[in-house]
Coordinates of C-alpha atoms in Angstrom, one line a residue:
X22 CA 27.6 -0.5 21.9
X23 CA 23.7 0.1 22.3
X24 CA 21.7 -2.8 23.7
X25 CA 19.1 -3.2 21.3
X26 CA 15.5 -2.7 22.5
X27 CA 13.2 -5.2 23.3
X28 CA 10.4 -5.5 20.6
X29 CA 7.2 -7.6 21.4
X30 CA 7.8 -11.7 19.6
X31 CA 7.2 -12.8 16.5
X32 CA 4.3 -15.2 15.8
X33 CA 5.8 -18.4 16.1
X34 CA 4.3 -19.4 12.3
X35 CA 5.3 -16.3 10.5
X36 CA 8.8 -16.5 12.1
X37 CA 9.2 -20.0 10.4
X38 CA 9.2 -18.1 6.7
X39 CA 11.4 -15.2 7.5
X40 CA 14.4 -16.9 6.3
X41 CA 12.5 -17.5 2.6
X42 CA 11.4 -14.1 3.0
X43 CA 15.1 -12.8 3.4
X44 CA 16.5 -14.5 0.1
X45 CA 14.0 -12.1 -1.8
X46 CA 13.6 -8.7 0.5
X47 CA 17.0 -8.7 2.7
X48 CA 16.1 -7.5 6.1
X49 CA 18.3 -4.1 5.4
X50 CA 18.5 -3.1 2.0
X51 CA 21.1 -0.4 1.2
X52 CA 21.1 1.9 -1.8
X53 CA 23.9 -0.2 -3.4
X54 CA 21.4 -2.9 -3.2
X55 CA 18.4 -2.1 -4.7
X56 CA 19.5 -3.0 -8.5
X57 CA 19.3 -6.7 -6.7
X58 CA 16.4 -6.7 -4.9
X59 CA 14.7 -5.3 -7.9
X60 CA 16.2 -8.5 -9.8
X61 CA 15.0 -10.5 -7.2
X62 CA 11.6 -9.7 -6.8
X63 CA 10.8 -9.3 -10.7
X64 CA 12.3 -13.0 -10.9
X65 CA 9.6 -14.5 -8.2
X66 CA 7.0 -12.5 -8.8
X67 CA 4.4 -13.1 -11.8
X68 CA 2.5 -11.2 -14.0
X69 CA -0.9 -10.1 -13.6
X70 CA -1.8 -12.2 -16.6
X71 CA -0.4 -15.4 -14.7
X72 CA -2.3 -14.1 -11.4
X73 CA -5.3 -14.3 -13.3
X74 CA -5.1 -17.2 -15.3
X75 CA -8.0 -19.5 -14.5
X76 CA -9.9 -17.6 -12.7
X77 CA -13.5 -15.6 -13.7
X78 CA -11.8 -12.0 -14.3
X79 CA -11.2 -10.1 -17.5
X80 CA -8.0 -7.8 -17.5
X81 CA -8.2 -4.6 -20.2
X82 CA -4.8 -2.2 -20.5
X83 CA -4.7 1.2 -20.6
X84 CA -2.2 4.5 -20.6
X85 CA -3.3 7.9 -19.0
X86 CA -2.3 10.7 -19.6
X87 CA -0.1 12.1 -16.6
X88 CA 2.6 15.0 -15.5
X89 CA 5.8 13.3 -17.0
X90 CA 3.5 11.2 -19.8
X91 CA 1.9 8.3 -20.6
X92 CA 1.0 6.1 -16.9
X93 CA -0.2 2.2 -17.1
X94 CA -3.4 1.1 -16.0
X95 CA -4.6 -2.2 -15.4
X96 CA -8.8 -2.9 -15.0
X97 CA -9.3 -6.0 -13.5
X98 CA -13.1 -6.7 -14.5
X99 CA -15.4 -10.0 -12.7
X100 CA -16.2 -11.9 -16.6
X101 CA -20.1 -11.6 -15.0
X102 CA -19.9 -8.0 -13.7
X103 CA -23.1 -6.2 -12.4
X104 CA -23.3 -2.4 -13.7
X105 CA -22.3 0.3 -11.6
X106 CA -19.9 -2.0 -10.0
X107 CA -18.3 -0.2 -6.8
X108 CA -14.2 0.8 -8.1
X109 CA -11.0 0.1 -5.8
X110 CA -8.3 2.4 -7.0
X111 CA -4.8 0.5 -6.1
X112 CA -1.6 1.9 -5.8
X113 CA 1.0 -1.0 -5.1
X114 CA 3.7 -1.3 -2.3
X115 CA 7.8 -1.9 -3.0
X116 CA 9.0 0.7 -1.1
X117 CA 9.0 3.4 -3.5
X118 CA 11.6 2.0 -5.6
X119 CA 10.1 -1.3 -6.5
X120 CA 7.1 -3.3 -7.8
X121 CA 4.5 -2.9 -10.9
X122 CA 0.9 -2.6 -10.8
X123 CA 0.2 -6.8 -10.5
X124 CA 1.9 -6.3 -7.1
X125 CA -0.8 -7.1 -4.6
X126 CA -2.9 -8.6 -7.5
X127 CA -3.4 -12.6 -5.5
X128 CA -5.7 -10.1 -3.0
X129 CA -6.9 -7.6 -5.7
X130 CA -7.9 -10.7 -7.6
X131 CA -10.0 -11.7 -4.7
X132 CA -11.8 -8.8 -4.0
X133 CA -13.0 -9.0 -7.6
X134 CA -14.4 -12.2 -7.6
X135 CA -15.8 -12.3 -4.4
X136 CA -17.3 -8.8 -4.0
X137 CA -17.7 -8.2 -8.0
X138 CA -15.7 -4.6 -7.8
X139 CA -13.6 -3.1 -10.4
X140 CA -9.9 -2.6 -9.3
X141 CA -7.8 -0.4 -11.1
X142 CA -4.0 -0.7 -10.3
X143 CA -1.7 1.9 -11.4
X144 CA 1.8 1.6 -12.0
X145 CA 3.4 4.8 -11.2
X146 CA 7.2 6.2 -12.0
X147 CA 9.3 4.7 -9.2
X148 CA 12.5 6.3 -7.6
X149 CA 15.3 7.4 -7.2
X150 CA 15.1 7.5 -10.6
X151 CA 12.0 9.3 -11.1
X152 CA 11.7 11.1 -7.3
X153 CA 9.0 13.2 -5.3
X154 CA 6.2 13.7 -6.7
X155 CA 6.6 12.2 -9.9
X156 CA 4.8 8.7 -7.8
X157 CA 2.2 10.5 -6.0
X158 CA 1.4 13.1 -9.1
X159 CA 1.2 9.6 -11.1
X160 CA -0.8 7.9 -8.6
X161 CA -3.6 11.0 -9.1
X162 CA -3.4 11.3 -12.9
X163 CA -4.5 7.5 -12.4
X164 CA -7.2 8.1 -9.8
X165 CA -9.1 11.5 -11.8
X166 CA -8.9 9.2 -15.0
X167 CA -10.5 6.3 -13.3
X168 CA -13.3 8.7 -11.7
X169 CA -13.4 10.5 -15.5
X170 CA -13.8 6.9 -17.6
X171 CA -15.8 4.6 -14.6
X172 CA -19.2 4.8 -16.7
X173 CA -16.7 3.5 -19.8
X174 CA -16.3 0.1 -17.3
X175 CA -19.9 0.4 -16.0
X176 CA -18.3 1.1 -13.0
X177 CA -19.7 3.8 -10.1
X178 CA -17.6 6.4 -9.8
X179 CA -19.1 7.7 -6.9
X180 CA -18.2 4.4 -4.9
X181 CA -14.5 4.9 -5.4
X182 CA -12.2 3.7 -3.0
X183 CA -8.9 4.4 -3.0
X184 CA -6.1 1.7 -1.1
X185 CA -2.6 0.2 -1.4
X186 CA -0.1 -1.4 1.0
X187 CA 3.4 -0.8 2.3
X188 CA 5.2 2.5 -0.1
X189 CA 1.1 1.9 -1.7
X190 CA -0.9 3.1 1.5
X191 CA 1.3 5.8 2.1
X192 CA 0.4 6.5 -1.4
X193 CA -3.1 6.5 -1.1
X194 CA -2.8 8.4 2.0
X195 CA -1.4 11.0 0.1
X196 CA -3.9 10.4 -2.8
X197 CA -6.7 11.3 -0.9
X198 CA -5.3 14.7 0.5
X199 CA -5.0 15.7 -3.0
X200 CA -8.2 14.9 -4.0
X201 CA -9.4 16.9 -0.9
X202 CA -7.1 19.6 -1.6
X203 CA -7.4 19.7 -5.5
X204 CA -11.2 19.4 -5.2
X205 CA -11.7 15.9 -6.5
X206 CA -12.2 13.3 -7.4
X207 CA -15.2 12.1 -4.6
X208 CA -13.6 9.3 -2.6
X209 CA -15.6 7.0 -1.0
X210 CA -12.8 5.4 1.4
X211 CA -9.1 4.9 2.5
X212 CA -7.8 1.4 2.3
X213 CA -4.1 2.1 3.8
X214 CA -2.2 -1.4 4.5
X215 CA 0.8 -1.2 6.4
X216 CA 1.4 2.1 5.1
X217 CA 4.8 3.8 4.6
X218 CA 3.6 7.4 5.8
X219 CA 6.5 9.5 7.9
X220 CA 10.0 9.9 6.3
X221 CA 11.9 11.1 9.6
X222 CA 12.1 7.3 10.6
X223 CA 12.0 7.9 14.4
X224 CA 9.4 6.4 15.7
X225 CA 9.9 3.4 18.6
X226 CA 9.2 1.0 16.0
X227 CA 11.7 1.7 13.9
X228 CA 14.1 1.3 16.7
X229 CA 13.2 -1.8 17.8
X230 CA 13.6 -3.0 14.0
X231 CA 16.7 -2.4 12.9
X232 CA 18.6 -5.9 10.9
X233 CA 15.1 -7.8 11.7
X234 CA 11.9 -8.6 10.0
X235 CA 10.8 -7.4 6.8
X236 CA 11.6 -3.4 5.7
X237 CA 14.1 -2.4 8.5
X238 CA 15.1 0.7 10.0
X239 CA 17.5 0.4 7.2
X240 CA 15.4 -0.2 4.2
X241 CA 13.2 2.5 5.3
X242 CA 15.6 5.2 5.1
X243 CA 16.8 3.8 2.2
X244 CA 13.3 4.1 0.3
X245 CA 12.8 7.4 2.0
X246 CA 16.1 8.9 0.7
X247 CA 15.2 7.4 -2.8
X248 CA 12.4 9.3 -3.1
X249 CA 13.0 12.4 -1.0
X250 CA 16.9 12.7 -1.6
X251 CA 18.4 15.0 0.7
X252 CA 14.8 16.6 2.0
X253 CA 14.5 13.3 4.3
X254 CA 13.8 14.6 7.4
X255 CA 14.0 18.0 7.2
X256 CA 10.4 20.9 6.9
X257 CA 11.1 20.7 3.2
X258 CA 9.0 17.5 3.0
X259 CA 5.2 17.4 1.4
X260 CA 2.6 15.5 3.4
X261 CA 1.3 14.2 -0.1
X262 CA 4.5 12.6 -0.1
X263 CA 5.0 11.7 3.7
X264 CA 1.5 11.9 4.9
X265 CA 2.5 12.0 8.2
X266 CA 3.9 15.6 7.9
X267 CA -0.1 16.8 7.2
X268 CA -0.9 19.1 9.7
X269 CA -5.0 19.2 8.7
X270 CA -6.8 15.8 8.1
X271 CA -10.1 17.0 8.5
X272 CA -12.4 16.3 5.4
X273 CA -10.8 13.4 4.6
X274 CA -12.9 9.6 3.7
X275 CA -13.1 7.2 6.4
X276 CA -9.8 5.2 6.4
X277 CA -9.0 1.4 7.2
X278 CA -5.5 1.5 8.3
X279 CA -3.7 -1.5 9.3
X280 CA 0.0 -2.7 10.8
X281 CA 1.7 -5.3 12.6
X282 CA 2.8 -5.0 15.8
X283 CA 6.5 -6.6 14.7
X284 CA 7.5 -4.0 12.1
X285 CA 8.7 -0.8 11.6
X286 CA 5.7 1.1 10.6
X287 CA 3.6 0.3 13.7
X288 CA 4.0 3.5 15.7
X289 CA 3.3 6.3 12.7
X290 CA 0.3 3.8 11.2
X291 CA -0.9 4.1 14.9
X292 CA -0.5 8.0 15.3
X293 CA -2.4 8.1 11.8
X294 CA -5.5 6.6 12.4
X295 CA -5.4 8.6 15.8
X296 CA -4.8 11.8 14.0
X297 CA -7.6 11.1 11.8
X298 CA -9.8 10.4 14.4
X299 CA -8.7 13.5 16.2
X300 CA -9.7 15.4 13.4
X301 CA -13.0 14.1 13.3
X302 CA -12.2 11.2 10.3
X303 CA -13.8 7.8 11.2
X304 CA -11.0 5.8 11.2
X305 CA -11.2 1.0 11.7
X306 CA -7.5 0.2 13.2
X307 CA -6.0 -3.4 13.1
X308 CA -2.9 -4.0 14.7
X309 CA -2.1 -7.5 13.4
X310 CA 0.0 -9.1 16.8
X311 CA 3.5 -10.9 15.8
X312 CA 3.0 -10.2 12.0
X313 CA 6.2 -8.6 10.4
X314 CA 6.0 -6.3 7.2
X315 CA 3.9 -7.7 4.5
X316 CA 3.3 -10.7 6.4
X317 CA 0.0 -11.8 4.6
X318 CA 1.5 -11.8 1.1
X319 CA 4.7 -13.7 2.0
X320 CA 2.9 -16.5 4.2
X321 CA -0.6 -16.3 2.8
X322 CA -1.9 -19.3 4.3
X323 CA -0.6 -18.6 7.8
X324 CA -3.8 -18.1 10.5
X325 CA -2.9 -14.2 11.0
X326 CA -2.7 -13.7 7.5
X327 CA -6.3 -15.6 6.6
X328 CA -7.4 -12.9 9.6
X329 CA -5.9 -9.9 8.0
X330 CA -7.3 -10.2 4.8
X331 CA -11.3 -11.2 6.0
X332 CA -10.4 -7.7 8.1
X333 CA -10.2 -5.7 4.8
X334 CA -13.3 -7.8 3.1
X335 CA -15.2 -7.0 5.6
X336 CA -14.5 -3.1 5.4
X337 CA -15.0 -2.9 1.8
X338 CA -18.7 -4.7 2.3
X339 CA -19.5 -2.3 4.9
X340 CA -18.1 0.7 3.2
X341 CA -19.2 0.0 -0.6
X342 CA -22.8 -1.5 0.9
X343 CA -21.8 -4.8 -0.8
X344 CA -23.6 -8.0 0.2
X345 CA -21.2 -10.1 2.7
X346 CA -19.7 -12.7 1.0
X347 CA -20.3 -16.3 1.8

């Protein structure tokens, strides 16, 4: 049997919540069990109307038009919003085969009220049921109808960022090589959080977490092969799927990309941002120490987590020329 490899600790006050975290997201999630963890997370999770509730923000719902019909929109609107508001485009995380556009909407939700953007948050087909590239083709139908209908929400399209975390960021990633590649929509930045980029599942990280953490070895293949069926891992795999596959990422916005060190995606998140800068992208890496996958929504209030998420505030002031929040 195969020693396992050493992997660098935990911090000691994320650790503390794994077990909480494990009752929802299983450490290795099979195919056989993604029918439960569906369950599980649509049962703890609320809607974006409950996310909201109290709070300064005005919700509107819309349907675009996309490449297997009708996709879901939310814009998530400050009640006092200036015109020409800067616009976050959001794709949300679940590994490809969970999670709705109110996923991710506690920091959304944030972003809105304290740097008075527009976020958009698409909810795209999710596998295996709808697989490559129905979520990525999705994700752009949203993105050119946000850029197309911006003035409509006296929003600025031409401050457009695109971001999303986990299944999200990889998402966006790919996102933004279409827009390059298809010749629009203008994007302004990448906001890529902890995200799911290379489907060959190889890396060092993913060795060293296999049955621990958050989004395993395990779960990652099984996302992977949920969207990518029997092309996991071989040449027959798009980098607007896997962005890590793309062999040319000159051109592209400058990126945010952050990871933990504890989880699985460390190693390809890494060899992104360096491949972006060898390409001549700027590129702000964080490499969050002891945090495991999706630590700062789990354990919001935990130090690490309060860190992460100033991290990404201050990007989008910097990038969108917003006024720094007190």
């Amino acid at each position: 049997m195969t020693a396992p490899l050493p992997r660098p600790p935990f911090d000691a006050e994320l650790e503390t919540a794994l077990a909480a975290v494990h009752r929802v997201v299983p450490p290795g999630i099979t195919p056989d069990l993604i029918e439960q963890v569906r369950r599980a997370r649509d049962a703890s999770s609320p809607s974006l109307r409950e996310i909201v509730a109290g709070r300064a923000i005005d919700v509107s719902e819309h349907v675009v038009p996309g490449p297997g019909g009708e996709v879901p929109v939310s814009v998530v609107r400050p009640r006092d919003q200036v015109s020409g508001a800067p616009v976050v485009y959001w794709c949300h995380g679940g590994g490809m085969f969970m999670g709705d556009r109110a996923t991710g909407a506690a920091q959304f939700c944030d972003w809105v009220e304290q740097l008075g953007v527009v976020v958009v948050s698409v909810e795209y087909r999710l596998a295996p049921e709808h697989p490559d590239p129905a979520p990525v083709e999705d994700c752009y139908a949203g993105l050119v109808w946000t850029a197309q209908n911006a003035a409509g929400f006296s929003a600025d399209a031409s401050s457009l960022v695109v971001g999303g975390a986990s299944a999200g960021g990889g998402l966006a990633a790919g996102v933004a090589l279409l827009a390059r590649d298809r010749g629009g929509p203008a994007i302004a930045g990448q906001l890529l959080v902890y995200p799911m980029l290379d489907d060959r599942n190889d890396t060092g990280s993913t060795l060293q977490f296999e049955g621990v953490g958050v989004w395993d070895r395990i779960s990652n293949r099984t996302g992977w092969d949920a969207l990518l069926g029997g092309r996991r891992g071989t040449a027959d795999v798009s980098p607007y799927a896997a962005p890590a596959r793309a062999r040319d990422l000159s051109g592209l916005p400058p990126a945010y990309v952050d990871v933990a060190s504890t989880e699985t995606f460390r190693d390809e998140d890494v060899a992104y941002a360096t491949a972006l800068w060898n390409a001549g992208v700027q590129a702000e890496l964080h490499v969050w120490p002891g945090g495991f996958h999706g630590f700062d929504g789990f354990v919001p209030d935990a130090d690490l987590s309060r860190r992460a998420r100033a991290a990404r505030v201050a990007w989008l002031t910097r990038r969108l020329g917003l006024s720094v929040p007190a």
